[in-house]
Coordinates of C-alpha atoms in Angstrom, one line a residue:
Chain A
M285 CA 41.5 -47.6 -31.0
K286 CA 38.8 -49.2 -31.0
T287 CA 37.8 -48.4 -35.0
T288 CA 34.4 -48.1 -36.6
A289 CA 34.4 -50.9 -38.0
L290 CA 35.5 -53.5 -35.0
K291 CA 32.8 -51.9 -33.1
T292 CA 30.0 -52.7 -36.3
Q293 CA 31.6 -56.3 -36.8
V294 CA 31.8 -56.7 -32.6
L295 CA 27.9 -55.1 -33.4
L296 CA 26.8 -58.3 -35.7
L297 CA 28.3 -60.7 -34.1
T298 CA 26.9 -59.7 -31.6
F299 CA 23.8 -60.6 -33.2
F300 CA 24.5 -64.0 -34.3
I301 CA 26.1 -65.3 -30.9
F302 CA 22.7 -63.3 -30.1
L303 CA 19.8 -65.8 -32.2
A304 CA 22.3 -68.8 -31.6
V305 CA 21.2 -68.4 -28.1
L306 CA 17.8 -68.0 -28.1
A307 CA 18.0 -71.0 -31.3
V308 CA 20.1 -73.4 -29.4
C309 CA 19.4 -72.7 -25.3
P310 CA 15.5 -74.4 -25.6
F311 CA 16.1 -77.6 -26.7
I312 CA 19.7 -77.7 -24.1
G313 CA 18.0 -78.8 -20.3
P314 CA 18.3 -82.5 -17.9
T315 CA 15.3 -83.8 -20.8
T316 CA 17.0 -84.3 -24.3
L317 CA 14.5 -83.4 -26.7
S318 CA 14.5 -84.9 -30.3
Y319 CA 14.8 -82.2 -32.9
Q320 CA 11.9 -83.9 -35.4
K321 CA 9.0 -84.1 -32.4
V322 CA 9.8 -80.4 -31.5
F323 CA 8.9 -79.5 -34.7
Q324 CA 6.4 -81.6 -34.8
A325 CA 2.5 -80.6 -34.0
L326 CA 2.1 -79.3 -31.0
T327 CA 0.1 -82.0 -29.5
P328 CA -0.7 -83.3 -25.3
D329 CA 1.0 -86.3 -25.8
N330 CA 4.0 -84.6 -27.9
Q331 CA 5.5 -83.8 -25.1
D332 CA 9.0 -82.3 -26.8
A333 CA 6.9 -80.2 -28.4
Q334 CA 5.3 -79.7 -24.2
I335 CA 8.0 -78.7 -22.8
F336 CA 10.4 -76.9 -26.2
F337 CA 7.1 -74.1 -26.7
N338 CA 6.1 -74.1 -23.5
V339 CA 8.1 -74.7 -20.7
R340 CA 11.9 -73.2 -22.4
L341 CA 11.5 -71.2 -24.7
S342 CA 9.6 -68.4 -22.8
R343 CA 11.6 -69.2 -20.3
V344 CA 14.2 -68.4 -22.5
L345 CA 13.2 -65.3 -24.1
L346 CA 11.9 -63.9 -20.5
A347 CA 15.2 -65.1 -19.6
A348 CA 16.4 -62.2 -23.7
L349 CA 14.4 -59.7 -22.0
A350 CA 15.2 -59.5 -18.4
G351 CA 19.0 -59.6 -19.6
M352 CA 18.3 -57.4 -22.3
A353 CA 16.8 -55.0 -19.5
M354 CA 19.6 -55.0 -17.0
A355 CA 22.6 -54.5 -20.0
G356 CA 20.6 -51.4 -21.3
A357 CA 19.8 -50.3 -17.8
G358 CA 23.1 -50.4 -16.8
I359 CA 24.7 -48.8 -19.4
V360 CA 23.0 -45.8 -18.8
F361 CA 23.2 -45.6 -15.5
Q362 CA 26.7 -45.6 -15.7
A363 CA 26.7 -43.0 -18.2
V364 CA 23.8 -41.0 -16.4
L365 CA 25.8 -41.6 -12.8
R366 CA 29.0 -41.0 -14.7
N367 CA 30.5 -44.3 -12.7
P368 CA 31.3 -47.9 -13.8
L369 CA 30.0 -48.8 -9.7
A370 CA 26.2 -47.4 -10.8
C371 CA 23.7 -50.9 -11.7
P372 CA 20.0 -50.7 -12.6
F373 CA 19.8 -51.0 -9.0
T374 CA 21.8 -48.3 -7.8
L375 CA 18.6 -46.2 -7.8
G376 CA 17.2 -48.1 -5.4
V377 CA 14.7 -50.5 -7.9
A378 CA 15.7 -53.9 -6.2
G379 CA 15.0 -52.6 -2.7
G380 CA 11.9 -50.8 -3.9
S381 CA 11.3 -53.7 -5.5
S382 CA 11.6 -56.1 -3.3
F383 CA 9.3 -54.9 -0.7
G384 CA 7.0 -54.6 -2.6
A385 CA 7.0 -59.2 -3.2
V386 CA 7.0 -59.5 0.5
V387 CA 4.8 -57.1 1.4
A388 CA 2.4 -59.2 -1.3
I389 CA 4.1 -62.8 0.3
L390 CA 3.5 -61.6 4.0
F391 CA -0.5 -60.6 3.4
G392 CA -1.1 -63.7 1.3
F393 CA -1.5 -62.7 -1.9
G394 CA -1.8 -65.1 -4.1
T395 CA -4.1 -64.3 -7.0
S396 CA -3.4 -63.2 -10.4
M397 CA -4.5 -60.0 -12.4
G398 CA -4.1 -60.0 -16.2
G399 CA -1.8 -63.1 -16.4
F400 CA 0.4 -61.4 -13.9
S401 CA 0.9 -62.5 -10.1
L402 CA -0.3 -59.9 -7.3
V403 CA 3.7 -60.8 -6.4
T404 CA 4.5 -58.6 -9.8
F405 CA 1.5 -55.6 -9.4
F406 CA 3.5 -55.0 -6.3
A407 CA 7.4 -56.0 -6.5
F408 CA 6.0 -53.3 -9.3
G409 CA 4.7 -50.8 -7.6
G410 CA 7.6 -51.3 -4.7
A411 CA 10.0 -50.3 -7.7
L412 CA 8.0 -47.3 -9.0
L413 CA 8.3 -45.0 -5.2
S414 CA 11.3 -46.5 -5.2
I415 CA 12.0 -44.5 -8.0
G416 CA 8.9 -42.2 -6.8
L417 CA 10.8 -41.1 -3.7
V418 CA 14.4 -41.2 -5.4
Y419 CA 13.0 -37.8 -7.5
F420 CA 11.0 -37.0 -4.8
L421 CA 13.8 -36.2 -2.7
A422 CA 16.3 -34.5 -6.1
F423 CA 13.1 -32.7 -6.2
I424 CA 13.2 -31.1 -2.8
L425 CA 16.6 -30.9 -3.1
R426 CA 16.4 -28.9 -5.7
S427 CA 18.8 -30.8 -8.2
F428 CA 19.2 -33.3 -10.3
S429 CA 22.3 -33.8 -10.4
A430 CA 24.3 -37.6 -10.9
V431 CA 25.8 -37.3 -6.7
T432 CA 22.0 -36.8 -5.7
L433 CA 20.4 -38.9 -7.2
L434 CA 22.8 -42.0 -6.3
L435 CA 22.9 -40.6 -3.1
A436 CA 19.4 -40.7 -2.9
G437 CA 18.9 -43.9 -4.0
I438 CA 21.3 -45.4 -2.1
A439 CA 19.7 -43.9 1.3
I440 CA 15.9 -45.0 -0.8
S441 CA 18.0 -48.7 -1.0
Y442 CA 18.5 -49.1 2.1
F443 CA 15.6 -48.4 3.5
F444 CA 13.6 -50.3 1.9
N445 CA 15.9 -53.3 2.7
A446 CA 15.2 -52.6 6.5
L447 CA 11.5 -52.7 5.8
V448 CA 12.5 -56.2 3.9
L449 CA 14.7 -57.1 6.6
L450 CA 11.9 -56.8 8.6
A451 CA 9.0 -58.2 7.1
Y452 CA 11.5 -60.9 6.7
Y453 CA 11.8 -61.3 10.7
V454 CA 8.2 -61.8 10.8
A455 CA 7.8 -63.8 8.4
D456 CA 6.5 -67.8 9.0
F457 CA 8.7 -70.3 8.1
T458 CA 7.0 -70.7 4.2
Q459 CA 6.6 -67.4 3.4
A460 CA 9.8 -66.7 5.0
Y461 CA 11.4 -69.1 2.3
S462 CA 8.8 -67.8 -0.4
M463 CA 10.6 -64.7 0.3
M464 CA 14.2 -65.9 -0.2
H465 CA 13.1 -67.4 -3.5
W466 CA 12.0 -64.4 -4.4
L467 CA 14.3 -61.8 -3.4
I468 CA 17.6 -64.5 -4.9
G469 CA 16.4 -64.2 -8.4
S470 CA 15.0 -66.7 -10.7
L471 CA 12.7 -67.3 -14.3
D472 CA 10.1 -68.8 -13.7
V473 CA 7.9 -70.1 -17.0
I474 CA 5.7 -67.6 -18.4
D475 CA 2.8 -66.9 -20.6
Y476 CA 2.9 -66.3 -23.7
G477 CA 0.7 -63.5 -23.7
S478 CA 2.5 -61.8 -20.6
L479 CA 5.6 -62.5 -22.9
V480 CA 4.1 -60.1 -25.8
K481 CA 3.7 -57.5 -23.5
L482 CA 7.2 -57.4 -21.6
A483 CA 8.4 -57.6 -25.1
V484 CA 6.5 -54.3 -26.1
L485 CA 7.5 -52.3 -23.3
M486 CA 11.1 -53.6 -24.0
G487 CA 11.3 -53.0 -27.0
A488 CA 9.7 -49.2 -26.8
G489 CA 12.4 -48.8 -23.7
V490 CA 15.8 -50.1 -26.4
L491 CA 14.7 -47.5 -28.7
V492 CA 14.5 -45.2 -25.8
L493 CA 17.7 -45.8 -25.0
L494 CA 19.2 -46.1 -28.1
A495 CA 17.6 -42.6 -30.0
F496 CA 19.4 -40.9 -26.8
S497 CA 22.6 -42.6 -27.5
R498 CA 24.9 -40.4 -28.3
E499 CA 24.1 -37.5 -25.8
L500 CA 25.1 -40.4 -23.1
N501 CA 28.5 -40.1 -24.5
L502 CA 28.1 -36.3 -23.7
L503 CA 26.5 -36.6 -20.6
A504 CA 29.2 -39.3 -20.0
A505 CA 31.9 -36.9 -20.1
G506 CA 29.9 -34.2 -17.5
E507 CA 27.1 -32.0 -17.7
E508 CA 28.5 -29.3 -18.6
L509 CA 30.4 -30.7 -21.4
A510 CA 26.8 -31.9 -23.1
K511 CA 25.4 -28.6 -21.9
S512 CA 27.6 -26.5 -23.7
K513 CA 28.0 -29.4 -26.6
G514 CA 23.9 -28.5 -26.8
V515 CA 21.8 -31.9 -25.0
S516 CA 19.0 -30.2 -22.8
T517 CA 20.9 -32.5 -19.7
S518 CA 18.3 -32.2 -17.2
F519 CA 15.5 -33.2 -20.3
V520 CA 17.9 -36.3 -21.2
V521 CA 18.6 -37.4 -18.0
T522 CA 15.0 -37.7 -16.8
V523 CA 14.3 -39.5 -20.1
T524 CA 17.1 -42.1 -19.8
L525 CA 16.8 -42.8 -16.1
L526 CA 13.0 -43.2 -16.2
T527 CA 13.2 -45.6 -19.3
A528 CA 15.8 -47.6 -17.7
S529 CA 14.2 -47.3 -13.9
L530 CA 10.6 -48.4 -15.4
M531 CA 12.8 -51.5 -17.7
T532 CA 14.3 -52.8 -14.8
S533 CA 10.7 -52.0 -12.3
A534 CA 8.9 -53.9 -15.2
V535 CA 11.8 -57.3 -15.6
V536 CA 12.2 -56.9 -11.5
A537 CA 8.8 -57.7 -11.1
L538 CA 9.7 -61.2 -12.7
T539 CA 12.0 -62.1 -11.9
G540 CA 13.5 -60.9 -8.9
P541 CA 17.1 -58.9 -8.2
I542 CA 19.4 -61.1 -10.5
A543 CA 22.2 -59.5 -9.8
F544 CA 25.5 -58.2 -11.6
V545 CA 23.6 -59.1 -15.3
G546 CA 23.9 -54.4 -16.1
L547 CA 27.8 -54.6 -14.6
I548 CA 29.6 -57.7 -16.2
V549 CA 28.1 -56.8 -19.6
P550 CA 28.5 -53.7 -20.0
H551 CA 32.2 -53.9 -19.1
L552 CA 32.8 -56.6 -21.0
Y553 CA 31.7 -55.0 -24.2
R554 CA 33.0 -51.4 -22.7
L555 CA 37.0 -53.4 -23.1
W556 CA 36.3 -55.0 -25.8
I557 CA 35.0 -51.5 -28.3
G558 CA 35.7 -48.7 -26.3
N559 CA 32.7 -46.2 -24.2
D560 CA 31.2 -45.4 -27.8
H561 CA 26.7 -45.5 -26.6
R562 CA 25.9 -45.6 -30.1
F563 CA 27.4 -48.8 -30.5
L564 CA 28.1 -49.9 -26.3
L565 CA 24.6 -50.2 -26.0
P566 CA 23.3 -52.2 -28.5
C567 CA 26.5 -54.2 -27.9
S568 CA 25.4 -54.5 -24.4
V569 CA 21.5 -54.9 -24.2
L570 CA 21.9 -58.0 -27.5
G571 CA 24.8 -59.3 -25.2
G572 CA 22.8 -58.8 -21.5
A573 CA 20.2 -60.7 -23.6
A574 CA 22.4 -63.9 -24.8
F575 CA 24.5 -63.2 -21.6
L576 CA 21.4 -64.9 -18.7
A577 CA 19.4 -66.7 -21.3
L578 CA 23.0 -69.1 -20.7
C579 CA 22.7 -68.6 -17.5
D580 CA 19.1 -69.3 -16.5
T581 CA 20.3 -72.6 -19.1
V582 CA 23.3 -74.1 -17.1
A583 CA 21.8 -72.6 -13.8
R584 CA 19.1 -75.2 -14.7
S585 CA 20.8 -78.4 -16.8
F586 CA 23.6 -79.1 -15.1
F587 CA 23.6 -79.3 -11.4
G588 CA 20.7 -81.6 -11.6
P589 CA 18.7 -82.7 -9.8
T590 CA 18.2 -79.0 -8.4
E591 CA 17.8 -75.8 -9.9
V592 CA 20.4 -73.3 -9.6
P593 CA 17.9 -70.4 -9.3
V594 CA 19.7 -67.7 -11.9
G595 CA 20.5 -64.9 -9.7
V596 CA 22.4 -67.4 -7.4
F597 CA 25.1 -68.2 -10.9
T598 CA 25.0 -65.4 -12.3
A599 CA 26.5 -63.1 -8.7
L600 CA 29.1 -66.8 -8.5
I601 CA 30.4 -65.9 -11.8
G602 CA 29.9 -62.5 -12.2
V603 CA 32.8 -61.8 -8.7
P604 CA 35.5 -63.0 -10.6
V605 CA 34.1 -61.9 -14.0
L606 CA 34.6 -58.2 -11.9
L607 CA 37.8 -59.0 -11.1
W608 CA 39.5 -60.1 -14.0
L609 CA 37.4 -57.6 -15.3
L610 CA 39.8 -55.2 -13.1
F611 CA 43.2 -57.1 -13.0
Y612 CA 42.7 -56.9 -17.2
R613 CA 41.9 -53.1 -17.0
R614 CA 45.4 -52.7 -15.0
A615 CA 47.0 -54.8 -17.1
A616 CA 46.2 -52.8 -20.3
Chain B
M286 CA 26.1 -5.6 -34.3
N287 CA 27.1 -7.2 -30.6
L288 CA 27.4 -10.6 -31.2
F289 CA 27.0 -10.7 -26.6
E290 CA 25.4 -8.1 -24.9
L291 CA 24.8 -8.6 -21.0
Q292 CA 22.6 -6.1 -19.3
D293 CA 22.6 -6.0 -15.5
L294 CA 23.6 -9.1 -15.1
S295 CA 24.0 -10.1 -11.5
F296 CA 24.7 -14.3 -10.3
S297 CA 25.4 -15.4 -6.6
F298 CA 26.3 -19.3 -6.9
P299 CA 23.2 -20.4 -3.5
T300 CA 26.0 -21.2 -0.8
A301 CA 27.3 -18.2 -1.3
S302 CA 26.6 -14.1 -0.1
P303 CA 28.1 -12.3 -1.3
F304 CA 27.1 -12.1 -5.3
A305 CA 29.7 -13.1 -8.3
L306 CA 29.1 -10.9 -10.4
R307 CA 26.8 -7.6 -9.7
S308 CA 25.1 -5.6 -12.0
L309 CA 27.6 -6.4 -14.8
D310 CA 27.2 -3.6 -18.2
L311 CA 29.4 -4.7 -21.4
S312 CA 29.1 -5.5 -24.9
I313 CA 31.7 -8.2 -27.1
G314 CA 31.7 -7.3 -31.2
Q315 CA 31.9 -10.1 -33.0
G316 CA 35.6 -11.3 -34.0
E317 CA 36.7 -9.5 -31.4
L318 CA 39.2 -11.2 -29.2
V319 CA 39.3 -10.6 -25.1
G320 CA 40.9 -11.2 -22.4
F321 CA 38.9 -12.0 -18.5
L322 CA 41.4 -11.0 -16.5
G323 CA 41.6 -10.9 -12.1
P324 CA 42.3 -12.7 -9.2
N325 CA 40.9 -16.0 -7.5
G326 CA 37.4 -15.3 -7.1
A327 CA 36.8 -12.3 -9.1
G328 CA 34.0 -14.5 -11.6
K329 CA 35.7 -14.8 -14.4
S330 CA 34.6 -18.4 -14.9
T331 CA 31.1 -17.7 -13.5
L332 CA 31.0 -14.4 -16.7
L333 CA 31.9 -16.7 -19.1
R334 CA 29.7 -19.8 -17.7
L335 CA 27.3 -17.2 -18.2
M336 CA 27.4 -16.2 -21.6
A337 CA 27.9 -19.6 -22.3
G338 CA 24.3 -20.5 -21.5
L339 CA 26.2 -22.8 -18.2
L340 CA 24.3 -20.9 -15.6
K341 CA 21.6 -19.0 -15.5
P342 CA 21.4 -15.3 -13.9
Q343 CA 19.7 -13.9 -10.9
A344 CA 18.7 -11.2 -12.2
G345 CA 19.4 -9.3 -16.0
R346 CA 20.1 -11.1 -19.3
V347 CA 22.8 -12.2 -21.8
L348 CA 21.2 -11.3 -25.5
L349 CA 23.8 -13.6 -28.0
G350 CA 23.0 -11.6 -31.6
G351 CA 20.2 -9.2 -29.7
K352 CA 18.3 -12.0 -28.5
P353 CA 18.0 -13.0 -24.8
L354 CA 20.0 -16.5 -24.4
A355 CA 17.8 -18.4 -22.8
A356 CA 15.4 -18.1 -25.9
H357 CA 17.6 -20.1 -27.7
S358 CA 17.5 -23.6 -27.9
A359 CA 20.2 -26.0 -26.0
K360 CA 21.8 -27.0 -29.5
E361 CA 21.3 -23.5 -31.3
R362 CA 23.4 -21.9 -28.9
A363 CA 25.9 -24.6 -29.0
K364 CA 26.1 -24.0 -33.4
R365 CA 27.2 -20.7 -32.2
V366 CA 29.2 -20.9 -28.2
A367 CA 31.9 -23.3 -27.6
F368 CA 33.1 -23.4 -24.1
V369 CA 36.1 -25.4 -23.2
A370 CA 36.1 -25.7 -19.3
Q371 CA 39.4 -26.2 -17.2
S372 CA 40.4 -29.1 -16.8
T373 CA 37.7 -31.9 -18.3
H374 CA 37.6 -35.2 -16.8
F375 CA 35.6 -38.3 -18.7
A376 CA 34.7 -40.8 -16.5
F377 CA 35.0 -43.3 -19.3
P378 CA 37.7 -44.0 -21.9
L379 CA 37.4 -41.7 -25.0
S380 CA 39.7 -42.1 -28.4
V381 CA 40.6 -38.3 -29.4
W382 CA 38.6 -38.4 -32.6
E383 CA 35.1 -39.5 -30.3
I384 CA 35.7 -36.4 -28.2
V385 CA 36.1 -34.3 -31.4
E386 CA 33.4 -35.7 -33.0
M387 CA 30.9 -34.5 -30.2
G388 CA 31.4 -31.4 -31.2
R389 CA 28.7 -31.8 -33.8
H390 CA 26.2 -32.9 -32.1
P391 CA 24.0 -29.5 -32.0
Y392 CA 24.4 -30.1 -36.0
L393 CA 22.7 -34.0 -36.3
G394 CA 19.2 -35.0 -35.5
R395 CA 18.4 -38.1 -33.4
F396 CA 19.6 -40.9 -35.9
D397 CA 21.8 -39.0 -37.7
L398 CA 25.6 -41.1 -38.1
M399 CA 28.2 -38.8 -38.8
G400 CA 28.5 -37.3 -43.0
P401 CA 31.7 -36.4 -44.6
K402 CA 30.6 -33.3 -43.9
D403 CA 31.0 -33.9 -40.8
K404 CA 34.0 -35.8 -40.9
D405 CA 36.1 -32.9 -42.9
I406 CA 34.9 -30.2 -39.9
C407 CA 36.3 -33.0 -37.4
E408 CA 39.7 -33.2 -39.5
R409 CA 40.1 -29.5 -40.1
S410 CA 39.3 -29.2 -36.3
L411 CA 41.9 -31.2 -34.9
K412 CA 44.4 -29.4 -38.2
L413 CA 44.5 -26.3 -36.3
C414 CA 44.6 -27.5 -33.6
D415 CA 47.6 -29.4 -33.9
A416 CA 46.1 -32.8 -32.4
W417 CA 45.6 -34.8 -36.0
D418 CA 48.4 -36.4 -35.2
F419 CA 47.2 -38.2 -32.3
K420 CA 43.6 -38.4 -33.0
D421 CA 43.4 -42.0 -32.6
R422 CA 45.1 -42.3 -29.2
S423 CA 42.6 -42.5 -25.9
F424 CA 42.5 -38.8 -24.4
D425 CA 43.4 -40.5 -20.6
E426 CA 46.8 -40.6 -22.3
L427 CA 47.5 -37.3 -23.2
S428 CA 49.4 -34.8 -22.0
G429 CA 48.2 -32.1 -20.1
G430 CA 49.0 -29.7 -23.4
E431 CA 47.6 -32.8 -25.8
K432 CA 43.8 -32.3 -24.1
Q433 CA 43.3 -29.1 -24.2
R434 CA 44.2 -28.9 -27.6
V435 CA 41.9 -32.1 -27.7
L436 CA 39.0 -29.4 -26.1
L437 CA 39.6 -27.0 -28.5
A438 CA 39.5 -29.0 -31.3
S439 CA 35.7 -30.4 -30.0
A440 CA 35.2 -27.1 -29.7
L441 CA 35.9 -25.7 -32.9
A442 CA 34.4 -28.9 -34.5
Q443 CA 31.1 -26.8 -33.2
T444 CA 32.1 -24.3 -36.2
P445 CA 30.9 -21.9 -33.4
Q446 CA 31.1 -17.9 -33.6
A447 CA 32.3 -17.3 -29.9
L448 CA 34.9 -19.8 -28.2
L449 CA 34.9 -19.0 -24.8
L450 CA 37.6 -20.9 -22.7
D451 CA 37.9 -21.5 -19.0
E452 CA 42.0 -20.6 -18.2
P453 CA 43.0 -22.8 -21.2
T454 CA 47.1 -22.5 -19.8
L455 CA 46.0 -23.9 -15.6
S456 CA 49.2 -25.9 -15.6
L457 CA 50.8 -26.6 -18.3
D458 CA 54.3 -25.9 -19.3
L459 CA 55.5 -21.8 -20.6
A460 CA 55.6 -24.1 -23.9
H461 CA 52.7 -25.7 -23.8
Q462 CA 50.7 -22.5 -23.3
L463 CA 53.3 -20.3 -26.0
L464 CA 51.5 -22.8 -28.2
L465 CA 48.1 -22.7 -27.3
F466 CA 48.4 -19.2 -27.0
E467 CA 50.0 -19.0 -30.3
I468 CA 46.8 -21.3 -31.7
I469 CA 44.0 -19.5 -30.1
Q470 CA 45.8 -16.2 -31.9
K471 CA 45.5 -18.1 -35.1
L472 CA 42.1 -19.2 -34.6
H473 CA 41.2 -15.5 -33.7
R474 CA 42.7 -14.5 -37.6
S475 CA 41.9 -17.5 -40.4
E476 CA 38.1 -18.0 -38.9
G477 CA 37.1 -14.9 -37.5
L478 CA 36.4 -15.7 -34.2
T479 CA 35.6 -14.4 -31.9
V480 CA 37.7 -16.2 -28.8
I481 CA 37.3 -14.4 -24.9
V482 CA 39.9 -15.9 -22.4
A483 CA 39.4 -16.3 -18.6
T484 CA 43.3 -16.4 -17.6
H485 CA 45.7 -15.1 -14.9
E486 CA 48.2 -15.1 -17.8
L487 CA 49.7 -11.3 -18.0
N488 CA 52.2 -11.7 -20.2
L489 CA 50.3 -14.2 -22.6
A490 CA 47.5 -11.7 -22.4
S491 CA 49.2 -8.7 -22.8
R492 CA 50.8 -9.9 -25.7
F493 CA 48.5 -12.2 -27.7
L494 CA 44.6 -10.8 -26.8
D495 CA 44.0 -7.4 -27.7
R496 CA 41.2 -6.5 -25.8
L497 CA 41.9 -6.3 -22.3
L498 CA 38.9 -6.5 -19.3
L499 CA 40.5 -6.6 -15.9
M500 CA 37.7 -7.8 -12.5
K501 CA 37.8 -7.2 -9.1
K502 CA 34.8 -8.6 -6.6
G503 CA 32.6 -9.2 -9.9
Q504 CA 32.8 -5.9 -11.9
V505 CA 34.3 -4.6 -14.0
V506 CA 37.3 -2.4 -12.9
A507 CA 38.8 -1.6 -16.4
D508 CA 38.4 -2.2 -19.6
G509 CA 40.9 -1.1 -22.7
G510 CA 44.0 -2.9 -25.4
P511 CA 46.2 -4.4 -23.5
R512 CA 48.5 -0.9 -22.9
Q513 CA 45.6 1.0 -21.5
V514 CA 44.5 -1.7 -18.9
L515 CA 47.2 -3.4 -17.7
T516 CA 48.8 -0.6 -16.2
P517 CA 51.4 -1.0 -13.3
A518 CA 48.7 0.6 -11.0
N519 CA 45.5 -1.2 -12.5
I520 CA 47.3 -4.8 -11.7
H521 CA 48.5 -3.4 -8.0
S522 CA 44.9 -1.9 -7.0
V523 CA 43.6 -5.9 -8.7
L524 CA 46.1 -8.3 -7.5
N525 CA 47.7 -6.2 -5.5
V526 CA 50.8 -7.4 -6.5
K527 CA 54.2 -4.8 -7.6
V528 CA 54.4 -4.7 -11.1
R529 CA 57.7 -3.7 -13.1
K530 CA 56.8 -3.7 -16.9
L531 CA 59.4 -4.3 -18.6
K532 CA 59.5 -3.9 -23.1
D533 CA 61.9 -6.5 -24.4
P534 CA 64.1 -5.2 -27.9
S535 CA 61.4 -6.9 -30.1
G536 CA 59.3 -4.2 -28.7
I537 CA 57.4 -8.1 -26.2
V538 CA 55.9 -6.0 -23.4
H539 CA 56.9 -8.8 -19.6
F540 CA 55.3 -8.1 -16.4
V541 CA 57.6 -9.2 -13.0
P542 CA 55.9 -9.2 -9.6
T543 CA 58.5 -7.7 -7.3
R544 CA 56.6 -7.6 -4.4
L545 CA 53.5 -8.2 -3.1
E546 CA 51.8 -6.2 -1.2
A547 CA 47.9 -4.6 -0.4
A548 CA 46.3 -2.0 -2.6
K549 CA 45.4 0.5 -0.2

């Protein structure tokens, strides 16, 4: 029995880990930073402060926001679709955003709008297009059931993946490299203005999801049971899936599809505190933020002189962690 | 006043051509203990789902307390009517207590936590259903009989006026079937609940339920007390089975099937 006391303790512990990761990770990297210098005036010749604030802190914060979105969306998709293997990309967000990004790269759209590159805009547009298509299919079929959404999402994903392959095939060497870099999923330096916009979006999204956490418990138990307990299932499914999809789309547009975060983090917490979404959701959101920030720190710091894209790193550690979860659950 | 009033109710599933229910009129009063009996496909489960607001009729309407069911919000409806399905599978394991807590959902605001009153109701529901002893266990680890009692407790935690049970004894052994019907009878008596059970158990229905509706092909063919409805002729005509009606020394009636024979 996972008691409420245990769940509360884990939530508090996760919160402190989250704060610790945000505080410590910007100090870790190929260049050692002096603690004193970092907090002196941010002048052009104060290299430590420049690296800390303009390079590492913004990247750590971006990683945290991305991890937050992926883990939160993972929880929502798993609950609503009642499928432990569902992830933030199940409704085709990764396929759609990848398609948008490769189109922008293929046609050389390099300019930026409002602090974001056009690749980011196209990726966001592609993600929205894929969600729109999934919902359009569900609307035509007059069914917003888990199975319909899942199958429509898979179909749309395959469709966009085929288009991505086509774009990759006709691209020249430089474009192909850029596409590959984007498709792997990586984190880059981002300005604070964009970061604030993203943080507002993520904060609002997380609040919406938290507001529906009890309904997620009921939906995970089945649509009929949820209805019989007074849940307006169509409304809740629509709001939570759209919120999760928008959060994922915004993040993926900036980082590319970073694999496994939305799968590993929720399942680690499921084992630890059970499946009560009132605790599982906040724990996973904070845990996901800490997890991706930590992964990115390791990926950029310990494989010098080059940097390993964080998408490769999460995929590499994701598989053994998932297998461990599988064996652990079997043993339990 | 009737708790349920079904007026000219018809329903068919999108993929099936014949109507699951056809032009059904029915009234069920507050505090009745009712059974829906009939062969597979008679429309028992569909009727329960329409009454619980889980399905929408193609024609006609269901009135709950004189007001159309569709005019109730989802939460309002859940406060008055609780439904327990034949079987429930949880995609992610939950504890018994967490499942019973779900019954309080209609009473809680978006950010409300369970208060002492909610916890008391959950505790009482579990005790009434003889499930308090395993409140901390995982639902997946329970036997079929224990699972049904937990789902019943979760429904009871909704503090409804009506409890709709869809074949609650399905896949239960004899002892657990009897136990479940005893609990249903106890709930009806002590809580004054309206209980409607869809079941295939003629013997248990005849012994524990007050009013029976015999259904065939989406229509009610007999409605009344067990003695009046469960006659060998009615059973033969609806279930295509010849039965012998026996009474034991304690006065309990038993139906023993003797042979399969299509009614003319």
